[in-house]
Coordinates of C-alpha atoms in Angstrom, one line a residue:
Chain A
M529 CA 60.7 137.7 52.3
Q530 CA 60.3 137.6 48.6
V531 CA 58.1 140.7 48.5
D532 CA 60.7 142.7 50.5
R533 CA 63.5 141.6 48.2
K534 CA 61.5 142.5 45.1
L535 CA 60.4 145.9 46.5
A536 CA 64.0 146.7 47.4
E537 CA 65.0 145.7 43.8
W538 CA 62.4 147.9 42.2
Q539 CA 63.2 150.8 44.5
N540 CA 66.9 150.6 43.6
A541 CA 66.0 150.5 39.9
G542 CA 64.0 153.7 40.4
L543 CA 60.7 152.1 39.5
L544 CA 59.1 152.6 42.9
T545 CA 59.1 155.3 45.6
A546 CA 59.8 154.5 49.2
E547 CA 56.3 155.6 50.1
A548 CA 54.7 153.3 47.5
A549 CA 56.9 150.4 48.7
A550 CA 55.8 151.0 52.3
K551 CA 52.1 150.9 51.2
I552 CA 52.6 147.7 49.3
R553 CA 54.4 146.2 52.3
E554 CA 51.5 147.1 54.6
Y555 CA 48.9 145.8 52.2
E556 CA 50.8 142.5 51.7
G557 CA 51.1 142.2 55.5
H558 CA 47.3 142.2 55.8
Q559 CA 46.9 139.7 53.0
T560 CA 49.3 137.1 54.4
R561 CA 47.5 134.0 55.7
P562 CA 48.9 132.3 58.9
Y563 CA 49.7 129.1 57.1
L564 CA 51.9 127.9 60.0
L565 CA 49.0 128.5 62.4
Y566 CA 46.7 126.6 60.1
A567 CA 49.1 123.7 59.9
I568 CA 49.8 123.5 63.6
G569 CA 46.2 124.0 64.6
G570 CA 45.1 121.3 62.1
L571 CA 47.8 118.9 63.3
G572 CA 46.7 119.4 66.9
A573 CA 43.0 118.8 66.2
L574 CA 43.8 115.8 64.0
T575 CA 45.9 114.3 66.8
I576 CA 43.0 114.6 69.3
V577 CA 40.6 112.9 67.0
L578 CA 43.0 110.2 66.0
G579 CA 43.6 109.6 69.8
L580 CA 39.9 109.2 70.4
V581 CA 39.5 106.9 67.4
A582 CA 42.5 104.8 68.7
I583 CA 40.9 104.5 72.2
I584 CA 37.7 103.3 70.6
A585 CA 39.5 100.9 68.3
S586 CA 41.6 99.4 71.1
N587 CA 38.4 98.7 73.1
W588 CA 36.5 97.4 70.1
E589 CA 35.2 94.4 71.8
S590 CA 34.6 95.8 75.3
I591 CA 32.7 98.9 74.1
P592 CA 29.2 97.9 72.9
G593 CA 28.3 99.1 69.4
G594 CA 25.6 101.4 70.8
V595 CA 28.1 103.2 73.1
K596 CA 30.6 103.6 70.2
L597 CA 28.0 105.1 68.0
A598 CA 26.7 107.4 70.8
L599 CA 30.2 108.6 71.5
D600 CA 30.7 109.2 67.8
L601 CA 27.6 111.4 67.6
V602 CA 28.7 113.3 70.7
L603 CA 32.0 114.0 69.1
A604 CA 30.3 115.1 65.9
A605 CA 28.1 117.4 67.9
A606 CA 31.1 118.8 69.8
L607 CA 32.9 119.5 66.5
A608 CA 29.7 121.2 65.2
A609 CA 29.3 123.3 68.3
G610 CA 33.0 124.3 68.2
L611 CA 32.7 125.3 64.6
V612 CA 29.7 127.6 65.3
I613 CA 31.5 129.2 68.3
V614 CA 34.8 129.9 66.5
D615 CA 32.8 131.3 63.6
R616 CA 31.0 133.7 65.9
R617 CA 34.3 134.8 67.4
G618 CA 35.8 135.3 64.0
I619 CA 38.8 132.9 64.5
D620 CA 39.2 132.1 60.8
W621 CA 42.2 129.7 60.9
L622 CA 40.4 127.6 63.6
R623 CA 37.1 127.7 61.7
E624 CA 38.8 126.3 58.5
T625 CA 40.7 123.7 60.5
L626 CA 37.5 122.5 62.2
I627 CA 35.6 122.3 58.9
A628 CA 38.3 120.2 57.4
L629 CA 38.3 118.0 60.5
Y630 CA 34.6 117.6 60.6
W631 CA 34.6 116.7 56.9
G632 CA 37.0 113.8 57.6
F633 CA 35.3 112.8 60.8
V634 CA 32.0 112.2 58.9
L635 CA 33.7 109.7 56.7
A636 CA 35.2 107.9 59.7
S637 CA 31.7 107.9 61.3
I638 CA 30.2 106.2 58.2
G639 CA 33.0 103.6 58.4
L640 CA 32.2 103.0 62.1
I641 CA 28.4 102.6 61.4
S642 CA 29.4 100.1 58.6
Q643 CA 31.5 98.1 61.1
V644 CA 28.9 98.1 63.9
Y645 CA 26.1 97.0 61.6
H646 CA 28.2 94.8 59.3
L647 CA 26.9 96.8 56.3
G648 CA 28.3 95.1 53.2
G649 CA 27.8 98.0 50.7
A650 CA 30.3 99.1 48.1
T651 CA 32.9 101.7 48.9
W652 CA 31.4 104.1 46.4
Q653 CA 28.1 104.1 48.3
A654 CA 29.8 105.2 51.5
L655 CA 31.7 107.9 49.6
L656 CA 28.5 109.1 47.9
V657 CA 26.8 109.4 51.3
W658 CA 29.8 111.2 52.6
T659 CA 30.0 113.8 49.8
G660 CA 26.3 114.3 50.1
L661 CA 26.2 114.8 53.8
T662 CA 29.2 117.2 53.8
F663 CA 28.3 119.3 50.7
A664 CA 26.6 122.1 52.7
L665 CA 29.5 122.0 55.3
V666 CA 32.2 122.3 52.7
T667 CA 30.4 125.2 51.0
R668 CA 30.8 127.2 54.3
S669 CA 34.6 126.9 53.9
R670 CA 36.6 129.8 52.5
S671 CA 39.4 127.5 51.5
P672 CA 39.8 126.7 47.8
N673 CA 41.7 123.6 48.8
L674 CA 38.7 122.1 50.6
A675 CA 36.5 122.7 47.6
L676 CA 39.1 121.0 45.4
L677 CA 39.3 118.0 47.8
W678 CA 35.5 117.8 47.8
V679 CA 35.3 117.7 44.0
L680 CA 38.2 115.1 44.1
A681 CA 36.1 113.0 46.5
L682 CA 33.1 113.3 44.1
H683 CA 35.3 112.2 41.2
T684 CA 36.6 109.2 43.2
T685 CA 33.0 108.2 44.0
Y686 CA 32.0 108.4 40.4
F687 CA 35.0 106.3 39.1
M688 CA 34.6 103.8 41.9
A689 CA 30.9 103.4 41.1
L690 CA 31.9 102.5 37.5
E691 CA 34.2 99.7 38.6
P692 CA 31.4 97.3 39.9
L693 CA 29.3 98.4 37.0
A694 CA 32.0 97.0 34.7
R695 CA 31.7 93.7 36.4
T696 CA 27.9 93.3 35.8
R697 CA 26.3 92.1 32.6
L698 CA 24.3 95.3 32.5
A699 CA 27.3 97.5 31.5
P700 CA 29.6 96.4 28.6
E701 CA 33.2 97.6 28.7
G702 CA 32.5 100.1 26.0
L703 CA 29.8 101.8 28.0
V704 CA 32.0 102.1 31.1
V705 CA 34.9 103.6 29.0
G706 CA 32.5 106.1 27.6
L707 CA 31.1 107.0 31.0
V708 CA 34.6 107.7 32.3
G709 CA 34.9 110.4 29.6
L710 CA 31.7 112.1 30.7
A711 CA 33.2 113.1 34.1
P712 CA 35.2 116.2 32.9
L713 CA 32.4 117.3 30.6
L714 CA 30.0 117.3 33.4
C715 CA 32.4 119.2 35.6
L716 CA 32.7 121.9 32.9
A717 CA 28.9 122.0 32.6
V718 CA 28.7 122.7 36.4
A719 CA 31.3 125.4 36.0
T720 CA 29.2 127.2 33.5
S721 CA 26.6 127.9 36.2
A722 CA 26.4 131.6 36.9
G723 CA 24.9 130.9 40.3
I724 CA 27.8 128.7 41.5
R725 CA 30.3 131.2 40.1
R726 CA 28.7 134.0 42.0
L727 CA 27.9 132.3 45.3
R728 CA 30.7 129.7 45.6
P729 CA 33.6 130.8 43.4
N730 CA 35.9 128.2 45.1
F731 CA 33.6 125.4 43.8
H732 CA 33.4 127.1 40.4
H733 CA 37.2 127.1 40.2
A734 CA 37.4 123.5 41.4
F735 CA 34.9 122.2 38.9
A736 CA 36.5 124.2 36.1
G737 CA 40.0 123.2 37.0
F738 CA 39.2 119.5 37.2
G739 CA 37.1 119.6 34.0
W740 CA 39.8 121.2 31.9
F741 CA 42.6 119.1 33.4
E742 CA 40.8 115.8 33.0
A743 CA 39.4 116.6 29.6
L744 CA 42.8 117.4 28.2
A745 CA 44.4 114.4 29.9
M746 CA 41.7 112.0 28.7
T747 CA 41.6 113.4 25.2
S748 CA 45.4 113.2 25.0
A749 CA 45.2 109.5 26.1
A750 CA 42.4 108.8 23.6
T751 CA 44.7 109.8 20.7
F752 CA 46.8 106.7 21.5
A753 CA 43.8 104.7 20.2
F754 CA 45.2 105.4 16.8
Y755 CA 48.0 103.1 17.7
D756 CA 45.9 100.2 19.0
S757 CA 42.2 100.5 19.5
P758 CA 41.2 98.8 22.8
L759 CA 37.5 98.2 21.9
D760 CA 36.1 95.5 19.7
S761 CA 33.1 96.0 17.4
E762 CA 30.6 94.7 20.1
Q763 CA 31.9 97.2 22.7
L764 CA 31.7 100.0 20.2
E765 CA 27.9 99.9 20.1
S766 CA 27.6 100.8 23.8
F767 CA 30.5 103.2 23.5
A768 CA 28.6 105.1 20.8
T769 CA 25.7 105.7 23.2
T770 CA 28.0 107.5 25.6
A771 CA 29.6 109.4 22.7
T772 CA 26.2 110.7 21.8
I773 CA 25.6 111.9 25.4
A774 CA 29.1 113.5 25.4
A775 CA 28.4 115.2 22.1
A776 CA 25.2 116.7 23.6
I777 CA 27.1 118.0 26.6
V778 CA 29.8 119.5 24.3
V779 CA 27.1 121.3 22.3
F780 CA 25.7 122.7 25.6
L781 CA 29.2 123.8 26.6
M782 CA 29.9 125.4 23.2
V783 CA 26.7 127.4 23.5
R784 CA 27.8 128.6 27.0
A785 CA 31.5 128.9 26.1
D786 CA 31.4 132.6 27.1
R787 CA 31.0 131.5 30.7
L788 CA 34.2 129.5 30.6
V789 CA 36.5 132.3 29.5
D790 CA 36.4 134.7 32.5
G791 CA 35.5 137.7 30.4
H792 CA 38.1 137.2 27.7
R793 CA 35.8 137.5 24.7
E794 CA 38.5 136.7 22.3
A795 CA 38.9 133.3 23.9
V796 CA 35.4 132.1 23.1
L797 CA 36.4 130.8 19.6
P798 CA 39.5 128.8 20.7
V799 CA 37.5 127.4 23.7
R800 CA 34.8 126.2 21.3
V801 CA 37.4 124.6 19.0
L802 CA 39.0 122.9 22.0
L803 CA 35.6 121.6 23.2
A804 CA 35.0 120.3 19.7
L805 CA 38.3 118.5 19.8
F806 CA 37.3 116.9 23.1
I807 CA 34.5 115.1 21.4
V808 CA 36.2 114.5 18.0
L809 CA 39.6 113.3 19.4
G810 CA 38.3 112.0 22.8
Y811 CA 35.7 109.6 21.2
G812 CA 36.6 109.6 17.5
P813 CA 39.7 107.4 17.6
L814 CA 38.0 104.8 19.6
L815 CA 34.9 104.8 17.4
L816 CA 36.9 104.7 14.2
A817 CA 39.0 101.8 15.6
A818 CA 41.8 102.9 13.3
N819 CA 44.8 100.8 14.4
K820 CA 48.4 101.4 13.3
Q821 CA 48.0 105.1 12.5
E822 CA 50.9 106.3 14.6
L823 CA 51.7 109.5 12.7
L824 CA 48.1 110.5 12.7
G825 CA 47.9 109.9 16.4
A826 CA 50.9 112.1 17.0
L827 CA 49.7 114.9 14.8
V828 CA 46.2 115.1 16.4
F829 CA 47.8 115.1 19.8
I830 CA 50.0 118.1 18.8
A831 CA 46.9 119.8 17.2
L832 CA 45.0 119.3 20.5
W833 CA 47.7 121.0 22.5
A834 CA 48.2 123.7 19.9
V835 CA 44.6 124.7 20.4
A836 CA 45.1 124.5 24.1
A837 CA 48.0 126.9 23.8
W838 CA 45.8 129.2 21.7
V839 CA 43.2 129.1 24.6
G840 CA 46.1 130.0 27.0
Y841 CA 47.1 132.9 24.8
A842 CA 43.6 134.2 24.4
T843 CA 42.9 134.0 28.1
H844 CA 46.2 135.7 29.0
N845 CA 47.2 132.6 31.0
A846 CA 50.9 132.5 30.6
R847 CA 51.4 129.4 32.7
F848 CA 49.0 127.4 30.7
L849 CA 50.5 128.6 27.5
N850 CA 53.9 127.6 28.6
L851 CA 52.6 124.2 29.7
A852 CA 50.9 123.5 26.4
T853 CA 54.1 124.5 24.5
A854 CA 56.2 122.2 26.7
V855 CA 53.8 119.3 26.1
I856 CA 54.0 119.9 22.3
G857 CA 57.8 119.9 22.5
M858 CA 57.9 116.6 24.5
R859 CA 55.4 115.0 22.1
L860 CA 57.6 116.0 19.2
I861 CA 60.6 114.4 20.7
A862 CA 58.6 111.2 21.3
V863 CA 57.5 111.2 17.7
Y864 CA 61.1 110.9 16.5
F865 CA 61.4 107.6 18.3
E866 CA 58.0 106.3 17.3
V867 CA 58.1 107.1 13.6
F868 CA 61.6 106.0 12.6
G869 CA 62.7 102.5 12.6
S870 CA 66.4 101.7 11.8
L871 CA 69.3 103.4 13.5
M872 CA 70.1 105.5 10.4
D873 CA 66.4 106.6 10.0
T874 CA 66.2 107.4 13.7
G875 CA 69.4 109.4 13.5
L876 CA 68.0 111.4 10.6
G877 CA 64.7 111.8 12.4
L878 CA 66.4 113.1 15.5
I879 CA 68.4 115.7 13.5
T880 CA 65.2 116.8 11.6
G881 CA 63.2 116.8 14.8
G882 CA 65.9 118.7 16.6
L883 CA 66.0 121.3 13.9
L884 CA 62.3 121.6 14.1
T885 CA 62.4 122.1 17.9
V886 CA 65.2 124.7 17.6
A887 CA 63.1 126.5 15.0
L888 CA 60.1 126.4 17.3
T889 CA 62.2 127.8 20.2
W890 CA 63.5 130.6 17.9
F891 CA 60.0 131.5 16.8
W892 CA 58.9 131.4 20.5
A893 CA 61.7 133.7 21.6
R894 CA 60.9 136.2 18.8
K895 CA 57.3 136.3 19.8
R896 CA 58.0 136.5 23.5
R897 CA 58.1 140.2 23.7
E898 CA 54.8 140.6 21.9
L899 CA 53.3 137.9 24.2
A900 CA 54.6 139.6 27.3
T901 CA 53.1 142.9 26.4
R902 CA 49.8 141.3 25.6
L903 CA 49.8 139.2 28.8
D904 CA 50.8 142.2 31.0
A905 CA 48.0 144.3 29.6
A906 CA 45.5 142.3 31.6
N907 CA 48.0 140.9 34.2
T908 CA 45.4 138.3 35.2
E909 CA 45.6 134.5 35.1
P910 CA 42.0 133.3 35.1
E911 CA 41.5 130.1 37.0
S912 CA 38.3 129.0 35.4
T913 CA 40.1 128.5 32.1
P914 CA 42.8 125.9 31.7
Chain B
M1321 CA 21.9 134.6 57.5
N1322 CA 25.4 133.1 57.3
Q1323 CA 25.2 131.9 60.9
R1324 CA 21.9 130.1 60.1
L1325 CA 23.4 128.5 57.0
L1326 CA 26.4 127.4 59.0
L1327 CA 24.1 125.9 61.7
V1328 CA 22.3 123.9 59.0
A1329 CA 25.6 122.9 57.4
V1330 CA 27.0 121.5 60.7
L1331 CA 23.7 119.8 61.8
F1332 CA 23.1 118.1 58.4
P1333 CA 25.9 115.5 58.8
I1334 CA 24.8 114.7 62.4
L1335 CA 21.2 114.2 61.2
G1336 CA 22.5 112.1 58.3
L1337 CA 24.6 109.9 60.5
A1338 CA 21.7 109.5 63.0
A1339 CA 19.5 108.5 60.0
L1340 CA 22.0 105.9 58.9
I1341 CA 22.1 104.5 62.4
G1342 CA 18.3 104.6 62.7
R1343 CA 17.8 102.8 59.4
A1344 CA 20.3 100.1 60.2
E1345 CA 18.7 99.6 63.6
L1346 CA 15.2 99.5 62.1
N1347 CA 16.3 96.9 59.5
L1348 CA 17.7 94.8 62.3
R1349 CA 14.6 95.0 64.5
S1350 CA 11.7 95.1 62.1
G1351 CA 12.7 92.1 59.9
R1352 CA 12.2 88.3 60.4
T1353 CA 15.1 86.6 62.2
W1354 CA 16.9 83.7 60.5
E1355 CA 20.1 81.9 61.0
L1356 CA 22.0 81.4 57.7
P1357 CA 24.9 78.9 57.8
I1358 CA 28.3 80.2 56.5
S1359 CA 31.8 79.0 55.9
G1360 CA 35.1 80.7 55.5
Y1361 CA 35.6 82.0 51.9
D1362 CA 39.4 82.0 52.1
P1363 CA 42.0 82.7 54.8
R1364 CA 41.3 86.0 56.5
D1365 CA 42.1 89.1 54.5
L1366 CA 45.6 89.9 55.8
L1367 CA 45.6 93.3 54.3
S1368 CA 42.9 94.5 56.7
G1369 CA 42.9 92.1 59.5
H1370 CA 39.6 93.6 60.8
Y1371 CA 37.2 91.3 59.1
L1372 CA 36.5 87.7 58.3
R1373 CA 35.7 86.7 54.8
Y1374 CA 32.9 84.2 54.5
Q1375 CA 30.3 82.8 52.1
Y1376 CA 26.8 81.6 52.7
R1377 CA 26.2 77.8 52.7
L1378 CA 22.4 77.6 52.3
E1379 CA 20.3 74.5 52.6
W1380 CA 18.5 74.1 49.3
S1381 CA 15.0 72.4 49.3
Q1382 CA 15.3 69.0 47.7
G1383 CA 13.9 68.9 44.2
A1384 CA 13.2 72.6 44.1
S1385 CA 15.0 75.0 41.8
T1386 CA 18.2 76.5 43.1
C1387 CA 20.1 79.7 42.3
G1388 CA 23.5 77.9 42.2
D1389 CA 25.7 75.8 44.4
D1390 CA 26.7 76.8 47.9
G1391 CA 28.5 80.1 47.7
D1392 CA 28.2 80.3 44.0
I1393 CA 24.8 82.0 43.9
D1394 CA 23.4 83.6 40.8
P1395 CA 23.2 87.4 41.6
E1396 CA 20.2 87.8 39.3
C1397 CA 18.2 85.1 41.0
C1398 CA 16.0 85.5 44.1
L1399 CA 15.9 83.2 47.1
C1400 CA 12.7 82.1 48.9
L1401 CA 13.2 81.3 52.6
Q1402 CA 10.8 78.9 54.3
P1403 CA 11.0 77.6 57.9
R1404 CA 12.5 74.3 58.5
P1405 CA 10.9 72.2 61.3
G1406 CA 13.2 72.0 64.4
S1407 CA 15.7 74.5 63.1
R1408 CA 16.3 78.2 62.9
E1409 CA 18.0 77.7 59.6
P1410 CA 15.6 78.1 56.6
L1411 CA 15.0 75.9 53.6
V1412 CA 15.8 77.8 50.5
H1413 CA 14.7 77.6 46.9
G1414 CA 15.3 79.8 43.9
V1415 CA 12.5 81.8 42.5
R1416 CA 12.0 84.5 39.9
C1417 CA 12.3 87.9 41.5
D1418 CA 8.8 88.8 40.4
A1419 CA 7.3 85.7 42.0
V1420 CA 8.3 86.0 45.7
D1421 CA 4.8 86.5 47.1
G1422 CA 4.5 83.1 48.7
C1423 CA 7.8 83.3 50.6
L1424 CA 8.0 83.9 54.3
S1425 CA 11.1 85.9 53.5
W1426 CA 13.0 86.4 50.4
L1427 CA 16.5 87.6 49.4
R1428 CA 18.1 89.0 46.3
G1429 CA 20.9 86.7 45.0
S1430 CA 23.2 89.6 44.7
D1431 CA 23.0 90.2 48.5
V1432 CA 24.2 86.7 49.4
A1433 CA 26.4 85.8 46.4
G1434 CA 30.1 85.4 46.6
Q1435 CA 32.4 86.8 49.3
Q1436 CA 31.0 88.6 52.3
R1437 CA 32.7 90.4 55.2
Y1438 CA 32.1 90.3 58.9
F1439 CA 33.9 92.8 61.1
V1440 CA 35.8 91.4 64.1
P1441 CA 38.3 92.9 66.6
A1442 CA 41.7 92.8 65.1
E1443 CA 43.3 91.0 68.1
R1444 CA 40.8 88.1 67.9
A1445 CA 40.7 87.8 64.1
R1446 CA 43.1 84.9 64.0
E1447 CA 41.3 82.9 66.7
L1448 CA 38.0 83.5 65.0
E1449 CA 39.4 82.6 61.6
Q1450 CA 40.4 79.2 63.1
A1451 CA 37.0 78.8 64.7
L1452 CA 35.3 79.5 61.4
R1453 CA 37.2 76.6 59.9
D1454 CA 36.7 74.2 62.7
R1455 CA 33.2 74.8 64.0
P1456 CA 29.7 75.1 62.6
A1457 CA 29.1 78.8 62.0
A1458 CA 26.0 80.8 61.1
L1459 CA 24.9 84.4 61.0
R1460 CA 21.9 85.6 62.8
V1461 CA 20.3 87.9 60.3
S1462 CA 17.1 89.9 59.9
V1463 CA 15.3 90.1 56.6
T1464 CA 12.7 92.8 56.1
D1465 CA 9.6 92.4 53.8
D1466 CA 11.5 94.3 51.0
A1467 CA 14.4 91.8 51.2
T1468 CA 16.8 94.0 53.1
L1469 CA 19.3 91.8 54.8
A1470 CA 20.7 93.1 58.1
V1471 CA 23.5 91.0 59.8
D1472 CA 23.1 90.8 63.6
T1473 CA 25.8 88.5 64.9
L1474 CA 28.1 85.6 64.2
L1475 CA 27.1 82.4 65.8
L1476 CA 29.5 79.5 66.6
D1477 CA 27.9 76.3 67.6
G1478 CA 24.6 78.2 67.7
V1479 CA 25.6 80.8 70.2
P1480 CA 27.0 84.3 69.7
W1481 CA 30.8 84.1 69.0
Q1482 CA 31.7 86.2 72.1
R1483 CA 30.0 83.7 74.4
A1484 CA 31.2 80.7 72.4
Q1485 CA 34.8 81.7 72.5
N1486 CA 34.9 83.0 76.0
G1487 CA 33.5 79.8 77.3
R1488 CA 36.4 77.7 75.8

């Protein structure tokens, strides 16, 4: 095991006594989750449900709709009862397995009802009902993965609902593009709720994680509008409406920025700057419709990730800091190919860019020790910040 | 407290599913029954194989306003259904959606426009696809007072498809 190897290494280096190592080993033993048990248990339960579904499917015609639905409700009730029983007996791995199974089973049941009654609704409507019906169930889970999956399902529902909207005359393309950009901001707004953070930390982390990830990804993508703006002047009008809503949410988030930094007060300022960039760079390039501004596009992209790196530094999140630096490095390399045209110019550009990258690495290495000391001081990697 | 919350959490999906079933059943039973003629939209959707794709072929009242031609119905129009003597299929004319009071039943254009889907057993999909091409087909539907359309069954030659196909 990695812990044993590390402990032995630290003992040999004289950093740890045998007694302390034994205590750590005992503590880690209690903390270990039976992932194999989770996996095998989940697989077994999934196989049973799939078997039942296959039996129903193979007798599609011979089993009347009413019987199929009755059987489905009985299965749901059995899963519910099983869940309550294993919870009382304190069998955690089975409890989590059954919650995940029940969650999936509800979606399958909605599909069955749609089939039996030939309901012609859109997929997003079924997903919305599913996420609504299972919200309370998923909040009972102690698994962060299930919270993440539930938020993912909610996102899928939102984006799928936008697709038919784009096809109607009610929603011009500009409005739909703008609505896509609201998803991460709304996630971050939910993540600022103190109640959710206290009562359901898994959901807080899931909303915050999705919010930061999507906001950075979407804003990064929006900077490419400096190359070629996808919206025409008619579409811009409806896009501006959503930009106004986005700006209002960003102001709300800036006011509550202290709730997004997990106690790292020094991170409030960089988080506010990053939030401001989400609106300026996420919506600005599309609103300005400034085509053929490649260099500007590249520079604002790098600026965005530089601020992201600042957030990582201020929140003592080493992994995020490294990621942001890597993204800047990759974008720099891409710039060389974009900006320079002829072979000679490209060659010169690569040399200049290469020197710039080497200088960046040298600066990074020099500052590393200082960063390590600072990051070790807290030795925490907050999950609610990027 | 936690036990109670868990109980509520596990019961809520069951109650929700039961409500979905109840609502679908109520729509089917409480509405007025009509038979709406249909035709195949395109060859069966091979990706799924579990449903037939069709479009409505409504009989428009002569001289009255329509909401389009055959399957190409304007989604923003409303359809007024009136009984046709000697037939279960209605006579249809287009109306403004705020002027449906005189209709025996009415439908939103968006509910019957374009491609529709009817679920069938996978092993009989090919046979039913052929039947939909060769024989007069209709859907027995129920339409509630608030224009909710609930599909009951596929009719071939005026009888439910199971009976029509098994008798051949």
